[in-house]
Coordinates of N, CA, C and O in Angstrom, one line a residue:
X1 N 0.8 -1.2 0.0 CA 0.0 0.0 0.0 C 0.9 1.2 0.0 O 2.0 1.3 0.5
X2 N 0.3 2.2 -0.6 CA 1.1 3.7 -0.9 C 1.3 4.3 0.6 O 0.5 4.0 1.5
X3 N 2.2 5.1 0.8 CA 1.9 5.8 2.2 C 0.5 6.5 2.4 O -0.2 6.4 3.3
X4 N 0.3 7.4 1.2 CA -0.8 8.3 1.3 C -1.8 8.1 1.9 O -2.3 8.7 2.8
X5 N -2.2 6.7 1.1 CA -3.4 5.2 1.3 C -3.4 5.2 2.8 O -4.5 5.3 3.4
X6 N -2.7 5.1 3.2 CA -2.5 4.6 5.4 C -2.6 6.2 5.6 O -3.7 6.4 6.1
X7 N -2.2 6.9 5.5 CA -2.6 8.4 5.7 C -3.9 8.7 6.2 O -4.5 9.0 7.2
X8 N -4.2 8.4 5.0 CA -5.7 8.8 4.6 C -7.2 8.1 5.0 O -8.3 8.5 5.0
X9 N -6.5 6.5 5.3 CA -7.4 5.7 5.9 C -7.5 5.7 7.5 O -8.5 5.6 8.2
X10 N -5.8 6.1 8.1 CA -6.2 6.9 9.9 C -6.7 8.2 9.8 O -7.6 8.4 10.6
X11 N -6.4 9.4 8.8 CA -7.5 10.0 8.9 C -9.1 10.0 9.2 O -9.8 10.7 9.9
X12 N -9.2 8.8 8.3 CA -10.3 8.8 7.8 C -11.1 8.1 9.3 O -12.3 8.3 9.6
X13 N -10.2 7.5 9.9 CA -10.8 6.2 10.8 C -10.7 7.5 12.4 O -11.7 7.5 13.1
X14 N -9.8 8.2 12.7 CA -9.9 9.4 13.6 C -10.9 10.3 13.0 O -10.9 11.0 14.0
X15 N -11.6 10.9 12.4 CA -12.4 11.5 12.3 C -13.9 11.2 12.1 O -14.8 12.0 12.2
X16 N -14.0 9.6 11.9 CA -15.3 8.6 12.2 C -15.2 8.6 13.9 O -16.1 9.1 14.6
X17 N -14.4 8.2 14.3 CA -14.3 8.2 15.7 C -14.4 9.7 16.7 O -14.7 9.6 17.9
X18 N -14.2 10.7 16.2 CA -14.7 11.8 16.5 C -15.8 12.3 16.6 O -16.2 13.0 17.5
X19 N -16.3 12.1 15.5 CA -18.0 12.1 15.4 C -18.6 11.1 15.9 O -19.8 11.0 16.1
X20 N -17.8 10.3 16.3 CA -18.7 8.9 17.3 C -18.9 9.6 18.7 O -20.0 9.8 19.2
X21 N -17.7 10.1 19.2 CA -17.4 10.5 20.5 C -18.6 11.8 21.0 O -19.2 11.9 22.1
X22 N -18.6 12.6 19.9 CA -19.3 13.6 19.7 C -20.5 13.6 19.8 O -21.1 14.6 20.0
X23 N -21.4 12.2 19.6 CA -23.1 12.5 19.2 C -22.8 12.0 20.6 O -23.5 12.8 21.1
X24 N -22.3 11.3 21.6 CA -22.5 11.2 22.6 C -22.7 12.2 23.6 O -23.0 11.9 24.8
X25 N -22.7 13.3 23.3 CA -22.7 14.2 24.1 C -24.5 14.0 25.0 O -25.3 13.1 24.9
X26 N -24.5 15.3 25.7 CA -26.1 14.8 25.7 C -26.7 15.8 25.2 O -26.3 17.0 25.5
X27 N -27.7 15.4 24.5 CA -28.7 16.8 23.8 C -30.0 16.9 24.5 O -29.9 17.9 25.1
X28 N -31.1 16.3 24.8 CA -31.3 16.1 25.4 C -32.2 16.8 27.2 O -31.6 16.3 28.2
X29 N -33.0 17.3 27.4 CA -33.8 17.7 28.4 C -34.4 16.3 29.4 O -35.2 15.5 28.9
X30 N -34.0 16.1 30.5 CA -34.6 15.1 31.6 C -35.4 15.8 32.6 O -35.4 17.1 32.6
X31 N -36.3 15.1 33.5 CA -36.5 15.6 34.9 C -35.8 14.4 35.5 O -35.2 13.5 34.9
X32 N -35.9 14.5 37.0 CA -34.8 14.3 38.0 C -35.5 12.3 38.0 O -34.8 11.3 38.0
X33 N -36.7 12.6 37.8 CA -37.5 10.7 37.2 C -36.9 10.1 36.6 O -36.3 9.1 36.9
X34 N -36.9 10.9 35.2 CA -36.0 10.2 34.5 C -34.5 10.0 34.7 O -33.9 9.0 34.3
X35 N -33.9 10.9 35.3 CA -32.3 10.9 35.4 C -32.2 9.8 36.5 O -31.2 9.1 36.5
X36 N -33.3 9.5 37.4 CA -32.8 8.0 37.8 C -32.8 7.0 37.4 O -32.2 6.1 37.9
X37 N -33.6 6.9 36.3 CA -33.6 5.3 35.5 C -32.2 5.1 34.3 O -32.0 4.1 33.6
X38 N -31.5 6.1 34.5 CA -30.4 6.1 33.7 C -29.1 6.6 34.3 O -28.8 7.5 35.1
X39 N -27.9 5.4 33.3 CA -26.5 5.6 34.5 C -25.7 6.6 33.3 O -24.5 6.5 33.3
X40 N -26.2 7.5 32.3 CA -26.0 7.8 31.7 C -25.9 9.9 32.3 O -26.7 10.6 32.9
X41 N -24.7 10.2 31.5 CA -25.0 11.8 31.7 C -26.1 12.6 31.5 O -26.8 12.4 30.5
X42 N -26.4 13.4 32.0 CA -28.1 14.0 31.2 C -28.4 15.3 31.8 O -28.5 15.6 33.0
X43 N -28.5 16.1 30.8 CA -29.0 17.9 31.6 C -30.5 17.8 31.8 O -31.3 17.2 31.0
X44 N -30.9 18.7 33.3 CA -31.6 18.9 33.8 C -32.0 20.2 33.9 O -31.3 21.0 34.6
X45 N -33.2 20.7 33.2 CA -33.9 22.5 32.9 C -34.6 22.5 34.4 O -35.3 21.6 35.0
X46 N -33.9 23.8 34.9 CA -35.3 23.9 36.1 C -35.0 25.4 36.3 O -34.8 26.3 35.4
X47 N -35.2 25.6 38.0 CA -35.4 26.2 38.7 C -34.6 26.0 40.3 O -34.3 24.9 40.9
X48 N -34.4 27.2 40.5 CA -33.9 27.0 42.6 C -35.0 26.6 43.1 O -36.1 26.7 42.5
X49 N -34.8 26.0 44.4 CA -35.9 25.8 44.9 C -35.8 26.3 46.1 O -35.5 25.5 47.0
X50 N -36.0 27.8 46.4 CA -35.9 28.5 47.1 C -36.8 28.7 48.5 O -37.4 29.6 49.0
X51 N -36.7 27.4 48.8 CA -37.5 27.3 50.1 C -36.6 26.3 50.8 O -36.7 26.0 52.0
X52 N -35.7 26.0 50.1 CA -34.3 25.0 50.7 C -32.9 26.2 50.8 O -32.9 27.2 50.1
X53 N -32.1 26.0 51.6 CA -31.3 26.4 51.7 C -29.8 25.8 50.6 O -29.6 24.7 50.2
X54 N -28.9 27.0 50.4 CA -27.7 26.6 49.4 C -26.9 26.7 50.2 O -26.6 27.8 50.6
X55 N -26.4 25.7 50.5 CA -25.4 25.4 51.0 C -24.0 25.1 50.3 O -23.8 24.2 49.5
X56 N -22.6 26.5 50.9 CA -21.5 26.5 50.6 C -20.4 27.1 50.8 O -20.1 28.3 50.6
X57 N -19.6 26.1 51.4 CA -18.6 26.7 52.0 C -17.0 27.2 51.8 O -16.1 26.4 52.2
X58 N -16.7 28.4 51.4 CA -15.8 28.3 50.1 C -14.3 28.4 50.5 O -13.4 28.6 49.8
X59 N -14.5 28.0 52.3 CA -12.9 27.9 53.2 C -12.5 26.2 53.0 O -11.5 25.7 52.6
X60 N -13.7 25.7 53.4 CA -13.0 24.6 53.6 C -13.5 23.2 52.4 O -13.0 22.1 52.3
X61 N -14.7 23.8 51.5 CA -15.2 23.4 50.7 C -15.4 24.4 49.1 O -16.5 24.5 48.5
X62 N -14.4 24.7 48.7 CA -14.7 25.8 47.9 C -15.0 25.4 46.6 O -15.1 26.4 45.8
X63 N -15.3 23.9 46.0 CA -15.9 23.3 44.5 C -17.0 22.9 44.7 O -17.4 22.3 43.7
X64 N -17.8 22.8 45.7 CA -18.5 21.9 46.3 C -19.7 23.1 46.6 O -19.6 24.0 47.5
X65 N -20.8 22.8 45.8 CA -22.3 24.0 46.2 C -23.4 22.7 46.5 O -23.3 21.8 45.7
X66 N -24.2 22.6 47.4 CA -25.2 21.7 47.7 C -26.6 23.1 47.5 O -26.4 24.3 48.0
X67 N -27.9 22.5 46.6 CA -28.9 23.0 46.5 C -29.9 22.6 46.4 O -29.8 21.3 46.5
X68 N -31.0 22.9 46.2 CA -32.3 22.0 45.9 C -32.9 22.6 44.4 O -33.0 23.8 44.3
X69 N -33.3 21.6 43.4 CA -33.6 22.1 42.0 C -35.3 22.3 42.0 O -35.8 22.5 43.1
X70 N -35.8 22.2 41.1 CA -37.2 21.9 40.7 C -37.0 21.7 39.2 O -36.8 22.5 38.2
X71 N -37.2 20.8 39.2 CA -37.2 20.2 37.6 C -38.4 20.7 36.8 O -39.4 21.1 37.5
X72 N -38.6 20.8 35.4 CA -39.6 21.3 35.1 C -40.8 20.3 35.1 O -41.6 20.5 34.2
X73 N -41.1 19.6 35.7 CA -42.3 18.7 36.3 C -42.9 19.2 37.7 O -44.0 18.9 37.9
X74 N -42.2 20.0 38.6 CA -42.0 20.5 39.8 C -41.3 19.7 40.7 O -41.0 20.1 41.8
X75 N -41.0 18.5 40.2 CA -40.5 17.9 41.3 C -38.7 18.4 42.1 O -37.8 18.9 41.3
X76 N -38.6 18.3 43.3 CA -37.4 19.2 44.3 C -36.8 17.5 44.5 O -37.3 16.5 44.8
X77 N -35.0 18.2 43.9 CA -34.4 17.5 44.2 C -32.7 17.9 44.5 O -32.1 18.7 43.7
X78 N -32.2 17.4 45.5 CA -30.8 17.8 46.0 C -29.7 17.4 45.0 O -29.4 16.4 44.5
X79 N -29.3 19.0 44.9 CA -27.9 18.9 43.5 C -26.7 19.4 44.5 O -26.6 20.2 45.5
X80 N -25.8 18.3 43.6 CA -24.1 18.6 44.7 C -23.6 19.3 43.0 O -23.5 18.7 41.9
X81 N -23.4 20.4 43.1 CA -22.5 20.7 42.4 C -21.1 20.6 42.4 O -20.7 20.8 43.6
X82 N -19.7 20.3 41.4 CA -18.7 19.9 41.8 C -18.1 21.3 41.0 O -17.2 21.1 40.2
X83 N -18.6 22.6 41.2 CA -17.4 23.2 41.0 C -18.2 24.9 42.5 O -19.3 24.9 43.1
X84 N -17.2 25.9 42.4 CA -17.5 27.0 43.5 C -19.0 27.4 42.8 O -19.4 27.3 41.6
X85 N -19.5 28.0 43.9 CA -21.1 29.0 43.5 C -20.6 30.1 42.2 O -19.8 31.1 42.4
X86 N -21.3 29.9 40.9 CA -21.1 30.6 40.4 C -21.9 32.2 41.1 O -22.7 32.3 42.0
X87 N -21.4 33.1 40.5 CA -21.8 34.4 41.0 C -22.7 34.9 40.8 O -22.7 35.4 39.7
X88 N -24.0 35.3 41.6 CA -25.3 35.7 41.0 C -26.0 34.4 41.3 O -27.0 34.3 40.6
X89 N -25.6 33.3 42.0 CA -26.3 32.0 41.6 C -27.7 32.5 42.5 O -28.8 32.0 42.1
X90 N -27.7 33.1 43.3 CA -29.4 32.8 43.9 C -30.0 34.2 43.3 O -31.1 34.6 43.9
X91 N -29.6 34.7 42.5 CA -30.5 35.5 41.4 C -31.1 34.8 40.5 O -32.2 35.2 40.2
X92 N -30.6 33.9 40.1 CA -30.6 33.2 38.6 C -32.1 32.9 38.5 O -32.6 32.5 39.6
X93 N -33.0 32.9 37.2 CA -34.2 32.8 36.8 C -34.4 31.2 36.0 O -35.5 30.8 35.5
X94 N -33.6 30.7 36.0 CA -33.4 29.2 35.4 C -31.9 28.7 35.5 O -31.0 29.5 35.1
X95 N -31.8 27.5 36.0 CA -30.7 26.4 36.4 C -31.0 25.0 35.1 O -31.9 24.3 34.9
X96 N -29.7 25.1 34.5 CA -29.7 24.1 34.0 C -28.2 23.1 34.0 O -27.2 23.2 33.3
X97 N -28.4 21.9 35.1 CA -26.9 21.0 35.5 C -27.1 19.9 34.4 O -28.2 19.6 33.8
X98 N -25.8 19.4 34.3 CA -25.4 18.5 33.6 C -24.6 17.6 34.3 O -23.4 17.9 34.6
X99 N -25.1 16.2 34.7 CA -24.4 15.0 35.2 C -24.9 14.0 35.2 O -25.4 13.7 34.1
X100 N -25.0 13.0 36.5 CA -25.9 12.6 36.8 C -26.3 12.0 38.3 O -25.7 12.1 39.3
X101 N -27.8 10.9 38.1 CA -28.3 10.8 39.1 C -27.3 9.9 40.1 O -26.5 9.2 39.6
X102 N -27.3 9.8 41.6 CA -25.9 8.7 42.1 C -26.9 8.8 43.6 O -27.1 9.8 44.3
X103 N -27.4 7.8 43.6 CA -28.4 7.7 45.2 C -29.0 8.7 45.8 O -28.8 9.2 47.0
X104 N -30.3 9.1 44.6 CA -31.0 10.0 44.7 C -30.3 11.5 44.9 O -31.1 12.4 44.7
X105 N -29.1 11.9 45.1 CA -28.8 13.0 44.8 C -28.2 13.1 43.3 O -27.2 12.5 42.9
X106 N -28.7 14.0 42.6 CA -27.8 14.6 41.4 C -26.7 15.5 41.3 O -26.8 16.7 41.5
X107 N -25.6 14.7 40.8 CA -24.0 14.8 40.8 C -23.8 15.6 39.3 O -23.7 15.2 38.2
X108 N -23.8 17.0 40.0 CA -23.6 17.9 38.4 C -21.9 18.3 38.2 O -21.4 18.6 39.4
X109 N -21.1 18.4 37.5 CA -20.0 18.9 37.1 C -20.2 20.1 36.3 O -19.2 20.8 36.2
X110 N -21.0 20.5 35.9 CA -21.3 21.7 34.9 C -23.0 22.2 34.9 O -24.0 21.5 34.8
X111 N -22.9 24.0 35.3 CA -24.2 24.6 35.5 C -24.4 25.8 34.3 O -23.7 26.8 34.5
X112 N -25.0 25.9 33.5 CA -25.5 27.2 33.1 C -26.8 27.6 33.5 O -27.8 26.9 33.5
X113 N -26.7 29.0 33.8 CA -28.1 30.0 34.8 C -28.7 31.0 33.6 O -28.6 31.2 32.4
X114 N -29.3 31.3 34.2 CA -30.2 32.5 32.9 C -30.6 33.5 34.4 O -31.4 33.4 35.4
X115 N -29.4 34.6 33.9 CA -30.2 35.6 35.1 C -31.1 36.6 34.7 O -31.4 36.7 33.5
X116 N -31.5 37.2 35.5 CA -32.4 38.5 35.0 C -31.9 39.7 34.4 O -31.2 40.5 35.0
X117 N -32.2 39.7 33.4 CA -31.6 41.1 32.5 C -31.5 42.4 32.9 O -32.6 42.9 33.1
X118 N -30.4 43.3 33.0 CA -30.8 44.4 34.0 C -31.0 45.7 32.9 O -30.9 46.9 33.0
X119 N -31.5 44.9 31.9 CA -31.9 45.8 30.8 C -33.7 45.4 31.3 O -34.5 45.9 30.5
X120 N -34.4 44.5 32.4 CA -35.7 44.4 32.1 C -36.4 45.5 32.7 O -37.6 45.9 32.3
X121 N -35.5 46.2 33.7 CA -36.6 47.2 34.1 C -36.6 48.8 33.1 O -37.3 49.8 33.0
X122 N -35.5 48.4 32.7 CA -35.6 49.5 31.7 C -36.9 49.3 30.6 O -37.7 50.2 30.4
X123 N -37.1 47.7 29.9 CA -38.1 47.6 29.3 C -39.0 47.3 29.5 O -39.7 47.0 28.6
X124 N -39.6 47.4 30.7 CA -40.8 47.3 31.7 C -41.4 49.1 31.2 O -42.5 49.2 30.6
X125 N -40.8 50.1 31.3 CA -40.6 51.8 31.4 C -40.7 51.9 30.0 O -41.3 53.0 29.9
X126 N -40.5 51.5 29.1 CA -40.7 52.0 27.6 C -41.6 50.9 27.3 O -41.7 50.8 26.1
X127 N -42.3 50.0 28.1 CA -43.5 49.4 27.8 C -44.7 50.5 28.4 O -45.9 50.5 28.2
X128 N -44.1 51.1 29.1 CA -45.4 51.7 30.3 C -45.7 50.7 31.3 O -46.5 51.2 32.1
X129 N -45.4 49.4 31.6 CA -45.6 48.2 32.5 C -44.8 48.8 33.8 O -43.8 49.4 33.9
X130 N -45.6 48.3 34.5 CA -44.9 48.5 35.8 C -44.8 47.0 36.6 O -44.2 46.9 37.7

C-alpha cells in the first residue's frame, strides 16, 4: 500500500471516531425521574428551589455547592454541584446541570443560569408596564 493510502485511511478512521465520541454528548432535556432510571450523563432544565437552603462553603469546601432544584415537572431534588457557587447563583431565573443521578442525589460537574436582565426594568418603562 502507498503511504498516502495509510494516511488517509487513519485520517479517515480518527475522524469517524470523533463524530462517534461527539453524538455522545447529551442533547437532550430530563426531569430528576428520568435521570434516575439512567446511569448515563443528562442535563436537567429547572429552577432553585428557594424554600431550601444553598449550602456552601468556600474555606474549607470551595468546589463543592449543595442546593435543591425543581425540575420542570416540579418535582425538588438535592444537586451537589462539583465546581465554587457561580456568581449571582441565587439570582438566577433558570438552572440548567449537567451530570448525573448517584443515590437520589444529582452529581452535576457543569451549570449554566439565565439571570435576569438588568436591561428588564428599563423595558418594563418603555413598555409603560410597571
Amino acid at each position: 500500500m502507498k503511504k498516502g493510502y495509510i494516511i488517509a485511511f487513519i485520517a479517515i478512521i480518527a475522524a469517524i471516531s470523533i463524530i462517534l465520541s461527539a453524538s455522545e454528548d447529551v442533547s437532550s432535556y430530563v426531569s430528576f425521574t428520568e435521570a434516575a432510571r439512567t446511569t448515563t450523563r443528562v442535563k436537567i432544565s429547572g429552577e432553585l428551589n428557594r424554600d431550601k437552603e444553598i449550602e456552601y462553603d468556600p474555606f474549607n469546601a470551595p468546589n463543592i455547592v449543595k442546593f435543591h432544584m425543581l425540575d420542570y415537572e416540579g418535582v425538588s431534588n438535592e444537586v451537589i454541584l462539583k465546581q465554587e457557587k457561580p456568581q449571582d447563583f441565587e439570582l438566577s431565573e433558570s438552572v440548567v446541570v449537567t451530570g448525573q443521578m448517584q443515590n437520589g442525589v444529582f452529581i452535576a460537574d457543569e451549570v449554566l443560569l439565565k439571570c435576569p436582565s438588568k436591561y428588564k426594568d428599563e423595558e418594563l418603562k418603555i413598555r409603560g408596564e410597571s
